[in-house]
mmCIF file of C-alpha atoms in Angstrom:
data_model
loop_
_atom_site.group_PDB
_atom_site.id
_atom_site.type_symbol
_atom_site.label_atom_id
_atom_site.label_comp_id
_atom_site.label_asym_id
_atom_site.label_seq_id
_atom_site.Cartn_x
_atom_site.Cartn_y
_atom_site.Cartn_z
ATOM 1 C CA MET A 1 6.162 -3.657 3.829
ATOM 2 C CA VAL A 2 5.986 -7.127 2.293
ATOM 3 C CA ASN A 3 7.554 -7.461 -1.131
ATOM 4 C CA SER A 4 6.101 -10.180 -3.360
ATOM 5 C CA PRO A 5 8.351 -10.213 -6.448
ATOM 6 C CA LYS A 6 6.791 -11.854 -9.488
ATOM 7 C CA ASP A 7 10.060 -12.453 -11.269
ATOM 8 C CA SER A 8 11.287 -15.387 -9.132
ATOM 9 C CA LYS A 9 10.438 -17.929 -11.836
ATOM 10 C CA LYS A 10 12.149 -15.848 -14.500
ATOM 11 C CA SER A 11 15.346 -15.582 -12.480
ATOM 12 C CA SER A 12 15.389 -19.329 -11.821
ATOM 13 C CA LYS A 13 15.219 -19.985 -15.563
ATOM 14 C CA ASN A 14 18.051 -17.634 -16.387
ATOM 15 C CA LYS A 15 21.226 -19.312 -15.177
ATOM 16 C CA GLU A 16 23.247 -16.164 -15.855
ATOM 17 C CA GLU A 17 21.241 -14.154 -13.334
ATOM 18 C CA GLN A 18 21.849 -15.106 -9.737
ATOM 19 C CA THR A 19 20.359 -13.585 -6.616
ATOM 20 C CA THR A 20 22.674 -13.102 -3.663
ATOM 21 C CA VAL A 21 21.203 -14.037 -0.289
ATOM 22 C CA LEU A 22 23.223 -12.918 2.710
ATOM 23 C CA ILE A 23 23.005 -14.899 5.955
ATOM 24 C CA SER A 24 23.949 -13.756 9.451
ATOM 25 C CA ARG A 25 23.575 -15.216 12.928
ATOM 26 C CA LEU A 26 21.951 -13.564 15.925
ATOM 27 C CA THR A 27 21.486 -14.529 19.558
ATOM 28 C CA THR A 28 18.070 -14.427 21.245
ATOM 29 C CA PRO A 29 16.704 -15.517 24.641
ATOM 30 C CA LEU A 30 15.324 -18.594 22.862
ATOM 31 C CA GLY A 31 18.568 -19.561 21.178
ATOM 32 C CA ALA A 32 20.569 -18.729 18.085
ATOM 33 C CA MET A 33 18.782 -17.731 14.890
ATOM 34 C CA PHE A 34 19.787 -17.206 11.280
ATOM 35 C CA VAL A 35 18.542 -14.152 9.413
ATOM 36 C CA GLY A 36 18.801 -13.985 5.632
ATOM 37 C CA ALA A 37 18.061 -11.252 3.127
ATOM 38 C CA THR A 38 18.206 -10.340 -0.535
ATOM 39 C CA GLU A 39 18.708 -6.752 -1.623
ATOM 40 C CA ASN A 40 14.905 -6.378 -1.399
ATOM 41 C CA GLY A 41 14.251 -7.591 2.134
ATOM 42 C CA ILE A 42 14.304 -10.380 4.697
ATOM 43 C CA CYS A 43 13.640 -13.846 3.279
ATOM 44 C CA LEU A 44 14.634 -15.977 6.279
ATOM 45 C CA LEU A 45 14.473 -15.805 10.064
ATOM 46 C CA GLU A 46 14.755 -19.212 11.671
ATOM 47 C CA PHE A 47 16.099 -20.865 14.793
ATOM 48 C CA ALA A 48 19.466 -22.462 14.095
ATOM 49 C CA ASP A 49 18.274 -25.870 15.303
ATOM 50 C CA ARG A 50 15.142 -26.004 13.123
ATOM 51 C CA LYS A 51 14.971 -29.447 11.523
ATOM 52 C CA MET A 52 13.866 -28.132 8.118
ATOM 53 C CA LEU A 53 16.513 -25.402 7.904
ATOM 54 C CA GLU A 54 18.564 -27.101 5.178
ATOM 55 C CA THR A 55 15.378 -27.705 3.179
ATOM 56 C CA GLU A 56 14.500 -24.021 3.467
ATOM 57 C CA PHE A 57 17.959 -22.999 2.258
ATOM 58 C CA ALA A 58 17.580 -25.337 -0.716
ATOM 59 C CA ASP A 59 14.126 -23.951 -1.532
ATOM 60 C CA ILE A 60 15.421 -20.372 -1.498
ATOM 61 C CA GLN A 61 18.351 -21.336 -3.725
ATOM 62 C CA LYS A 62 16.056 -23.069 -6.205
ATOM 63 C CA ARG A 63 13.337 -20.416 -6.410
ATOM 64 C CA LEU A 64 15.716 -17.464 -6.680
ATOM 65 C CA ASN A 65 18.620 -19.186 -8.433
ATOM 66 C CA ALA A 66 20.458 -17.871 -5.400
ATOM 67 C CA VAL A 67 23.934 -18.068 -4.013
ATOM 68 C CA ILE A 68 23.939 -17.939 -0.199
ATOM 69 C CA LEU A 69 26.826 -16.119 1.441
ATOM 70 C CA THR A 70 27.711 -15.077 4.965
ATOM 71 C CA GLY A 71 27.282 -11.334 5.345
ATOM 72 C CA LYS A 72 25.028 -8.433 6.254
ATOM 73 C CA ASN A 73 23.074 -5.716 4.488
ATOM 74 C CA LYS A 74 20.763 -2.938 5.662
ATOM 75 C CA HIS A 75 17.784 -5.295 5.938
ATOM 76 C CA ILE A 76 19.680 -7.750 8.134
ATOM 77 C CA LEU A 77 20.959 -4.975 10.381
ATOM 78 C CA GLN A 78 17.442 -3.556 10.727
ATOM 79 C CA ALA A 79 15.952 -6.997 11.402
ATOM 80 C CA LYS A 80 18.518 -7.661 14.125
ATOM 81 C CA ARG A 81 17.651 -4.375 15.837
ATOM 82 C CA GLU A 82 13.920 -5.007 15.605
ATOM 83 C CA VAL A 83 14.139 -8.622 16.808
ATOM 84 C CA GLU A 84 16.231 -7.470 19.765
ATOM 85 C CA GLU A 85 13.600 -4.815 20.561
ATOM 86 C CA TYR A 86 10.872 -7.447 20.237
ATOM 87 C CA PHE A 87 12.533 -9.676 22.819
ATOM 88 C CA GLU A 88 13.038 -6.661 25.086
ATOM 89 C CA GLY A 89 9.269 -6.137 24.965
ATOM 90 C CA ILE A 90 9.459 -2.677 23.406
ATOM 91 C CA ARG A 91 8.513 -3.546 19.815
ATOM 92 C CA THR A 92 5.101 -4.889 18.827
ATOM 93 C CA VAL A 93 5.227 -4.152 15.073
ATOM 94 C CA PHE A 94 8.053 -4.971 12.667
ATOM 95 C CA GLU A 95 8.938 -2.458 9.966
ATOM 96 C CA VAL A 96 11.759 -4.195 8.101
ATOM 97 C CA ASN A 97 11.102 -5.010 4.430
ATOM 98 C CA LEU A 98 10.270 -8.642 3.707
ATOM 99 C CA GLU A 99 10.719 -10.830 0.648
ATOM 100 C CA PRO A 100 8.941 -14.100 1.465
ATOM 101 C CA ILE A 101 9.943 -16.928 -0.872
ATOM 102 C CA GLY A 102 7.291 -19.501 -1.767
ATOM 103 C CA THR A 103 4.285 -20.274 -3.938
ATOM 104 C CA ASP A 104 1.538 -17.731 -4.557
ATOM 105 C CA PHE A 105 -0.760 -19.636 -2.185
ATOM 106 C CA GLN A 106 1.867 -19.740 0.541
ATOM 107 C CA LYS A 107 2.473 -15.996 0.182
ATOM 108 C CA THR A 108 -1.266 -15.361 0.521
ATOM 109 C CA VAL A 109 -1.362 -17.426 3.719
ATOM 110 C CA TRP A 110 1.731 -15.682 5.084
ATOM 111 C CA GLU A 111 0.226 -12.281 4.368
ATOM 112 C CA GLY A 112 -2.784 -13.419 6.406
ATOM 113 C CA LEU A 113 -0.442 -14.389 9.243
ATOM 114 C CA HIS A 114 1.169 -10.983 8.995
ATOM 115 C CA GLN A 115 -2.204 -9.405 9.800
ATOM 116 C CA ILE A 116 -2.542 -11.153 13.189
ATOM 117 C CA GLU A 117 -1.812 -8.431 15.709
ATOM 118 C CA TYR A 118 0.729 -8.659 18.508
ATOM 119 C CA GLY A 119 -0.758 -10.380 21.542
ATOM 120 C CA LYS A 120 -3.623 -11.887 19.544
ATOM 121 C CA THR A 121 -4.158 -15.446 18.368
ATOM 122 C CA ARG A 122 -6.196 -17.102 15.644
ATOM 123 C CA SER A 123 -7.206 -20.732 15.135
ATOM 124 C CA TYR A 124 -6.449 -22.559 11.893
ATOM 125 C CA GLN A 125 -10.158 -22.489 11.121
ATOM 126 C CA GLN A 126 -10.343 -18.750 11.756
ATOM 127 C CA GLN A 127 -7.324 -18.207 9.559
ATOM 128 C CA SER A 128 -8.900 -20.216 6.736
ATOM 129 C CA GLU A 129 -12.102 -18.219 7.074
ATOM 130 C CA TYR A 130 -10.120 -14.966 7.100
ATOM 131 C CA LEU A 131 -8.546 -16.011 3.799
ATOM 132 C CA GLY A 132 -11.996 -16.720 2.350
ATOM 133 C CA ASN A 133 -11.484 -20.482 2.097
ATOM 134 C CA PRO A 134 -12.936 -22.085 5.258
ATOM 135 C CA LYS A 135 -12.511 -25.648 3.959
ATOM 136 C CA ALA A 136 -8.785 -25.274 3.301
ATOM 137 C CA ILE A 137 -7.698 -25.769 6.905
ATOM 138 C CA ARG A 138 -5.094 -28.438 6.120
ATOM 139 C CA ALA A 139 -3.649 -26.513 3.179
ATOM 140 C CA VAL A 140 -3.448 -23.365 5.271
ATOM 141 C CA ALA A 141 -1.818 -25.259 8.148
ATOM 142 C CA SER A 142 0.724 -26.733 5.725
ATOM 143 C CA ALA A 143 1.539 -23.277 4.339
ATOM 144 C CA ASN A 144 1.945 -21.996 7.902
ATOM 145 C CA GLY A 145 4.514 -24.708 8.471
ATOM 146 C CA MET A 146 6.462 -23.596 5.405
ATOM 147 C CA ASN A 147 6.859 -20.042 6.695
ATOM 148 C CA LYS A 148 10.556 -19.168 6.593
ATOM 149 C CA ILE A 149 10.342 -15.836 8.452
ATOM 150 C CA SER A 150 9.589 -16.747 12.059
ATOM 151 C CA ILE A 151 8.341 -14.194 14.593
ATOM 152 C CA ILE A 152 8.079 -11.375 12.022
ATOM 153 C CA ILE A 153 5.511 -13.392 10.063
ATOM 154 C CA PRO A 154 3.905 -14.710 13.257
ATOM 155 C CA CYS A 155 2.891 -18.314 12.613
ATOM 156 C CA HIS A 156 3.297 -18.824 16.381
ATOM 157 C CA ARG A 157 0.026 -16.878 16.840
ATOM 158 C CA VAL A 158 -2.026 -19.657 15.232
ATOM 159 C CA ILE A 159 -3.345 -22.163 17.773
ATOM 160 C CA GLY A 160 -5.828 -25.013 17.971
ATOM 161 C CA LYS A 161 -9.561 -24.311 17.885
ATOM 162 C CA ASP A 162 -9.811 -25.147 21.598
ATOM 163 C CA GLY A 163 -6.919 -22.837 22.467
ATOM 164 C CA THR A 164 -4.280 -25.552 22.770
ATOM 165 C CA LEU A 165 -0.820 -25.224 21.292
ATOM 166 C CA THR A 166 -0.175 -27.044 18.033
ATOM 167 C CA GLY A 167 2.876 -27.615 15.855
ATOM 168 C CA TYR A 168 5.565 -24.972 15.510
ATOM 169 C CA GLY A 169 8.850 -25.293 13.626
ATOM 170 C CA GLY A 170 10.796 -23.813 16.516
ATOM 171 C CA GLY A 171 9.207 -26.195 19.028
ATOM 172 C CA LEU A 172 6.158 -25.892 21.277
ATOM 173 C CA GLU A 173 8.135 -24.543 24.237
ATOM 174 C CA ARG A 174 9.295 -21.614 22.133
ATOM 175 C CA LYS A 175 5.788 -21.077 20.818
ATOM 176 C CA LYS A 176 4.426 -20.932 24.352
ATOM 177 C CA TRP A 177 7.219 -18.557 25.403
ATOM 178 C CA LEU A 178 6.517 -16.198 22.494
ATOM 179 C CA LEU A 179 2.784 -16.076 23.216
ATOM 180 C CA MET A 180 3.321 -15.507 26.924
ATOM 181 C CA HIS A 181 5.913 -12.833 26.139
ATOM 182 C CA GLU A 182 3.465 -11.026 23.863
ATOM 183 C CA ASN A 183 0.666 -11.343 26.384
ATOM 184 C CA LYS A 184 2.898 -9.815 29.041
ATOM 185 C CA HIS A 185 3.913 -6.840 26.907
ATOM 186 C CA ASN A 186 0.663 -6.399 24.972
ATOM 187 C CA PRO A 187 -0.686 -2.875 25.604
ATOM 188 C CA ASN A 188 -4.198 -4.206 24.866
ATOM 189 C CA LYS A 189 -3.868 -7.413 26.846
ATOM 190 C CA GLU A 190 -7.420 -7.501 28.235
ATOM 191 C CA GLY A 191 -9.557 -9.954 26.324
ATOM 192 C CA ASN A 192 -6.747 -12.335 25.417
ATOM 193 C CA GLU A 193 -6.155 -13.794 28.881
ATOM 194 C CA LYS A 194 -8.872 -16.439 28.505
ATOM 195 C CA GLU A 195 -7.049 -17.910 25.508
ATOM 196 C CA LEU A 196 -3.775 -18.096 27.414
ATOM 197 C CA ARG A 197 -5.343 -19.896 30.381
ATOM 198 C CA LEU A 198 -5.967 -22.838 28.073
ATOM 199 C CA PHE A 199 -2.281 -23.527 27.443
#
């Protein structure tokens, strides 16, 4: 499901080859979001008021030698349907193709995030241990914060060791809402309620 193209550096060096990234807007119960995609998959899903949004656009442009245009393709249309179904509480797994843009380490961390199941949470320490590098908590947390594909790559499911909410690019209120939403619609909700009582 997750595409990890190895030719990003090559394309950035070749000024004659440009990647087109299409951007579209969607409305959610938590506010407007932007969804972006290459021909390979989704590379961006962020709340429109995210403070680092312009930085993320610039990073995508630099790494892919990309031109960003308003528009839609099949990946954007699919992502919009799936995000809508997620907020309706009828989708727990996303199937749209992804093309996360970042360093190799960041992609490894994001793939780890992608493995956290709907309705479950993991602490930063647990995530570091899952990735086989228990001492890299700060590096892992930093990579989490650089995730450009919110909700689908669920960085909101990473919480503090004591169960408290910690930083989230979309804001802590949204993070809490997403976790409560997933707890409510989780078909295997038993066993996760203790974590949610700590919020």
